[in-house]
JSON list of C-alpha atoms in Angstrom, two decimals:
[
{"chain": "B", "resi": 1, "resn": "MET", "atom": "CA", "xyz": [-66.25, -14.92, 66.27]},
{"chain": "B", "resi": 2, "resn": "SER", "atom": "CA", "xyz": [-63.90, -13.81, 63.94]},
{"chain": "B", "resi": 3, "resn": "ASP", "atom": "CA", "xyz": [-63.36, -12.29, 60.41]},
{"chain": "B", "resi": 4, "resn": "ARG", "atom": "CA", "xyz": [-64.78, -15.67, 59.04]},
{"chain": "B", "resi": 5, "resn": "ASP", "atom": "CA", "xyz": [-68.13, -15.28, 60.61]},
{"chain": "B", "resi": 6, "resn": "VAL", "atom": "CA", "xyz": [-68.72, -11.82, 58.71]},
{"chain": "B", "resi": 7, "resn": "ILE", "atom": "CA", "xyz": [-67.77, -13.53, 55.54]},
{"chain": "B", "resi": 8, "resn": "HIS", "atom": "CA", "xyz": [-70.61, -16.24, 56.03]},
{"chain": "B", "resi": 9, "resn": "CYS", "atom": "CA", "xyz": [-73.01, -13.61, 56.88]},
{"chain": "B", "resi": 10, "resn": "LEU", "atom": "CA", "xyz": [-72.53, -12.02, 53.63]},
{"chain": "B", "resi": 11, "resn": "ASP", "atom": "CA", "xyz": [-72.63, -15.26, 52.01]},
{"chain": "B", "resi": 12, "resn": "ASP", "atom": "CA", "xyz": [-75.94, -15.80, 53.93]},
{"chain": "B", "resi": 13, "resn": "LEU", "atom": "CA", "xyz": [-77.01, -12.13, 52.62]},
{"chain": "B", "resi": 14, "resn": "GLU", "atom": "CA", "xyz": [-75.86, -13.05, 48.91]},
{"chain": "B", "resi": 15, "resn": "SER", "atom": "CA", "xyz": [-77.94, -16.72, 49.35]},
{"chain": "B", "resi": 16, "resn": "LEU", "atom": "CA", "xyz": [-81.07, -14.37, 50.39]},
{"chain": "B", "resi": 17, "resn": "LEU", "atom": "CA", "xyz": [-80.73, -12.16, 47.21]},
{"chain": "B", "resi": 18, "resn": "GLN", "atom": "CA", "xyz": [-80.47, -14.52, 44.95]},
{"chain": "B", "resi": 19, "resn": "GLY", "atom": "CA", "xyz": [-83.66, -16.72, 46.40]},
{"chain": "B", "resi": 20, "resn": "GLY", "atom": "CA", "xyz": [-86.25, -14.04, 44.92]},
{"chain": "B", "resi": 21, "resn": "ALA", "atom": "CA", "xyz": [-88.55, -12.36, 47.63]},
{"chain": "B", "resi": 22, "resn": "ILE", "atom": "CA", "xyz": [-87.03, -11.50, 50.85]},
{"chain": "B", "resi": 23, "resn": "GLU", "atom": "CA", "xyz": [-88.83, -12.38, 53.76]},
{"chain": "B", "resi": 24, "resn": "ALA", "atom": "CA", "xyz": [-88.59, -9.71, 56.54]},
{"chain": "B", "resi": 25, "resn": "GLU", "atom": "CA", "xyz": [-88.26, -12.38, 59.16]},
{"chain": "B", "resi": 26, "resn": "ALA", "atom": "CA", "xyz": [-85.18, -13.62, 57.28]},
{"chain": "B", "resi": 27, "resn": "LEU", "atom": "CA", "xyz": [-83.71, -10.26, 56.84]},
{"chain": "B", "resi": 28, "resn": "ALA", "atom": "CA", "xyz": [-83.94, -9.18, 60.18]},
{"chain": "B", "resi": 29, "resn": "SER", "atom": "CA", "xyz": [-82.48, -12.61, 61.68]},
{"chain": "B", "resi": 30, "resn": "TRP", "atom": "CA", "xyz": [-79.48, -12.36, 58.96]},
{"chain": "B", "resi": 31, "resn": "HIS", "atom": "CA", "xyz": [-79.19, -8.36, 60.72]},
{"chain": "B", "resi": 32, "resn": "GLU", "atom": "CA", "xyz": [-78.88, -9.60, 64.17]},
{"chain": "B", "resi": 33, "resn": "ARG", "atom": "CA", "xyz": [-76.21, -12.36, 63.28]},
{"chain": "B", "resi": 34, "resn": "PHE", "atom": "CA", "xyz": [-74.40, -9.92, 61.00]},
{"chain": "B", "resi": 35, "resn": "HIS", "atom": "CA", "xyz": [-74.06, -7.57, 63.70]},
{"chain": "B", "resi": 36, "resn": "ALA", "atom": "CA", "xyz": [-73.06, -9.77, 66.28]},
{"chain": "B", "resi": 37, "resn": "ALA", "atom": "CA", "xyz": [-70.58, -10.57, 63.93]},
{"chain": "B", "resi": 38, "resn": "MET", "atom": "CA", "xyz": [-69.29, -7.35, 63.10]},
{"chain": "B", "resi": 39, "resn": "VAL", "atom": "CA", "xyz": [-68.95, -6.39, 67.04]},
{"chain": "B", "resi": 40, "resn": "THR", "atom": "CA", "xyz": [-66.29, -9.41, 67.64]},
{"chain": "B", "resi": 41, "resn": "ALA", "atom": "CA", "xyz": [-64.65, -9.32, 64.23]},
{"chain": "B", "resi": 42, "resn": "ASP", "atom": "CA", "xyz": [-60.78, -9.60, 64.48]},
{"chain": "B", "resi": 43, "resn": "ARG", "atom": "CA", "xyz": [-60.54, -7.11, 61.77]},
{"chain": "B", "resi": 44, "resn": "GLY", "atom": "CA", "xyz": [-57.46, -9.05, 60.45]},
{"chain": "B", "resi": 45, "resn": "SER", "atom": "CA", "xyz": [-55.53, -8.32, 57.02]},
{"chain": "B", "resi": 46, "resn": "ASP", "atom": "CA", "xyz": [-58.61, -9.79, 54.87]},
{"chain": "B", "resi": 47, "resn": "TRP", "atom": "CA", "xyz": [-60.86, -6.93, 56.65]},
{"chain": "B", "resi": 48, "resn": "PRO", "atom": "CA", "xyz": [-60.34, -4.15, 53.88]},
{"chain": "B", "resi": 49, "resn": "SER", "atom": "CA", "xyz": [-61.92, -6.07, 51.26]},
{"chain": "B", "resi": 50, "resn": "ILE", "atom": "CA", "xyz": [-64.52, -7.87, 53.59]},
{"chain": "B", "resi": 51, "resn": "VAL", "atom": "CA", "xyz": [-65.72, -4.29, 54.15]},
{"chain": "B", "resi": 52, "resn": "THR", "atom": "CA", "xyz": [-65.60, -4.11, 50.08]},
{"chain": "B", "resi": 53, "resn": "ARG", "atom": "CA", "xyz": [-67.92, -6.54, 49.90]},
{"chain": "B", "resi": 54, "resn": "ALA", "atom": "CA", "xyz": [-70.22, -5.55, 52.67]},
{"chain": "B", "resi": 55, "resn": "HIS", "atom": "CA", "xyz": [-71.00, -2.43, 50.65]},
{"chain": "B", "resi": 56, "resn": "ALA", "atom": "CA", "xyz": [-71.12, -4.01, 47.47]},
{"chain": "B", "resi": 57, "resn": "MET", "atom": "CA", "xyz": [-73.84, -6.24, 49.30]},
{"chain": "B", "resi": 58, "resn": "ALA", "atom": "CA", "xyz": [-75.56, -3.34, 50.57]},
{"chain": "B", "resi": 59, "resn": "THR", "atom": "CA", "xyz": [-75.81, -1.49, 47.12]},
{"chain": "B", "resi": 60, "resn": "ARG", "atom": "CA", "xyz": [-77.17, -4.69, 45.80]},
{"chain": "B", "resi": 61, "resn": "LEU", "atom": "CA", "xyz": [-79.80, -4.95, 48.70]},
{"chain": "B", "resi": 62, "resn": "GLY", "atom": "CA", "xyz": [-80.79, -1.16, 48.23]},
{"chain": "B", "resi": 63, "resn": "ALA", "atom": "CA", "xyz": [-81.38, -2.05, 44.52]},
{"chain": "B", "resi": 64, "resn": "THR", "atom": "CA", "xyz": [-83.61, -4.82, 45.58]},
{"chain": "B", "resi": 65, "resn": "ALA", "atom": "CA", "xyz": [-85.54, -2.33, 47.80]},
{"chain": "B", "resi": 66, "resn": "SER", "atom": "CA", "xyz": [-85.75, 0.06, 45.11]},
{"chain": "B", "resi": 67, "resn": "ASP", "atom": "CA", "xyz": [-87.17, -2.37, 42.63]},
{"chain": "B", "resi": 68, "resn": "LEU", "atom": "CA", "xyz": [-89.73, -3.71, 45.13]},
{"chain": "B", "resi": 69, "resn": "LEU", "atom": "CA", "xyz": [-90.93, -0.40, 45.87]},
{"chain": "B", "resi": 70, "resn": "LYS", "atom": "CA", "xyz": [-91.35, 0.07, 42.01]},
{"chain": "B", "resi": 71, "resn": "GLN", "atom": "CA", "xyz": [-93.25, -2.97, 41.96]},
{"chain": "B", "resi": 72, "resn": "GLN", "atom": "CA", "xyz": [-95.41, -2.37, 44.71]},
{"chain": "B", "resi": 73, "resn": "ASN", "atom": "CA", "xyz": [-96.46, 1.35, 43.11]},
{"chain": "B", "resi": 74, "resn": "LEU", "atom": "CA", "xyz": [-97.27, -0.46, 39.63]},
{"chain": "B", "resi": 75, "resn": "ILE", "atom": "CA", "xyz": [-99.60, -2.60, 41.64]},
{"chain": "B", "resi": 76, "resn": "ARG", "atom": "CA", "xyz": [-101.26, -0.28, 43.54]},
{"chain": "B", "resi": 77, "resn": "GLU", "atom": "CA", "xyz": [-101.53, 2.03, 40.67]},
{"chain": "B", "resi": 78, "resn": "GLU", "atom": "CA", "xyz": [-103.14, -1.43, 39.01]},
{"chain": "B", "resi": 79, "resn": "MET", "atom": "CA", "xyz": [-105.40, -1.67, 42.05]},
{"chain": "B", "resi": 80, "resn": "ASN", "atom": "CA", "xyz": [-106.49, 1.98, 42.27]},
{"chain": "B", "resi": 81, "resn": "LEU", "atom": "CA", "xyz": [-107.60, 1.47, 38.28]},
{"chain": "B", "resi": 82, "resn": "HIS", "atom": "CA", "xyz": [-109.58, -1.57, 38.99]},
{"chain": "B", "resi": 83, "resn": "ARG", "atom": "CA", "xyz": [-111.35, 0.38, 41.89]},
{"chain": "B", "resi": 84, "resn": "GLN", "atom": "CA", "xyz": [-112.25, 3.07, 39.52]},
{"chain": "B", "resi": 85, "resn": "GLY", "atom": "CA", "xyz": [-113.43, 0.86, 36.83]},
{"chain": "B", "resi": 86, "resn": "ALA", "atom": "CA", "xyz": [-115.84, -1.02, 39.65]},
{"chain": "B", "resi": 87, "resn": "ARG", "atom": "CA", "xyz": [-117.01, 2.55, 40.67]},
{"chain": "B", "resi": 88, "resn": "ALA", "atom": "CA", "xyz": [-117.97, 3.21, 37.05]},
{"chain": "B", "resi": 89, "resn": "LEU", "atom": "CA", "xyz": [-119.90, 0.05, 36.65]},
{"chain": "B", "resi": 90, "resn": "LYS", "atom": "CA", "xyz": [-121.99, 0.71, 39.78]},
{"chain": "B", "resi": 91, "resn": "GLY", "atom": "CA", "xyz": [-122.81, 4.14, 38.29]},
{"chain": "B", "resi": 92, "resn": "TYR", "atom": "CA", "xyz": [-124.10, 2.48, 35.50]},
{"chain": "B", "resi": 93, "resn": "LYS", "atom": "CA", "xyz": [-127.69, 1.75, 34.88]},
{"chain": "B", "resi": 94, "resn": "PRO", "atom": "CA", "xyz": [-128.72, 0.35, 31.78]},
{"chain": "B", "resi": 95, "resn": "SER", "atom": "CA", "xyz": [-131.73, 1.67, 30.18]}
]
C-alpha cells in the first residue's frame, strides 16, 4: 500500500459524508481499510497535506456525529411528550 491508498480512503469517507446518513457497518468497513492504509503508508512528500486532510475529515465526521446526537435527542423528547399525552388520555374518563 502507499500514500495513494490513504488518499483513496479519505475520498471514500468524503463520499460517505456526502451521502447523508452513514450506516455503522459502512463506517466500520471504512475504518478497517483506513487503518490498514495508514499502517502501510509510505509517508512521502505529500504526507503533511494528507494528514491535514485527514484531520479536516475527522472534524467533519465529529460535526456530523454531533448533529445526529442532537436529532436523536429531539426525537427522544418528542417521543416522551407523546407518551405523556397518551398517559393523560388514558386517565381521562368522560362523565
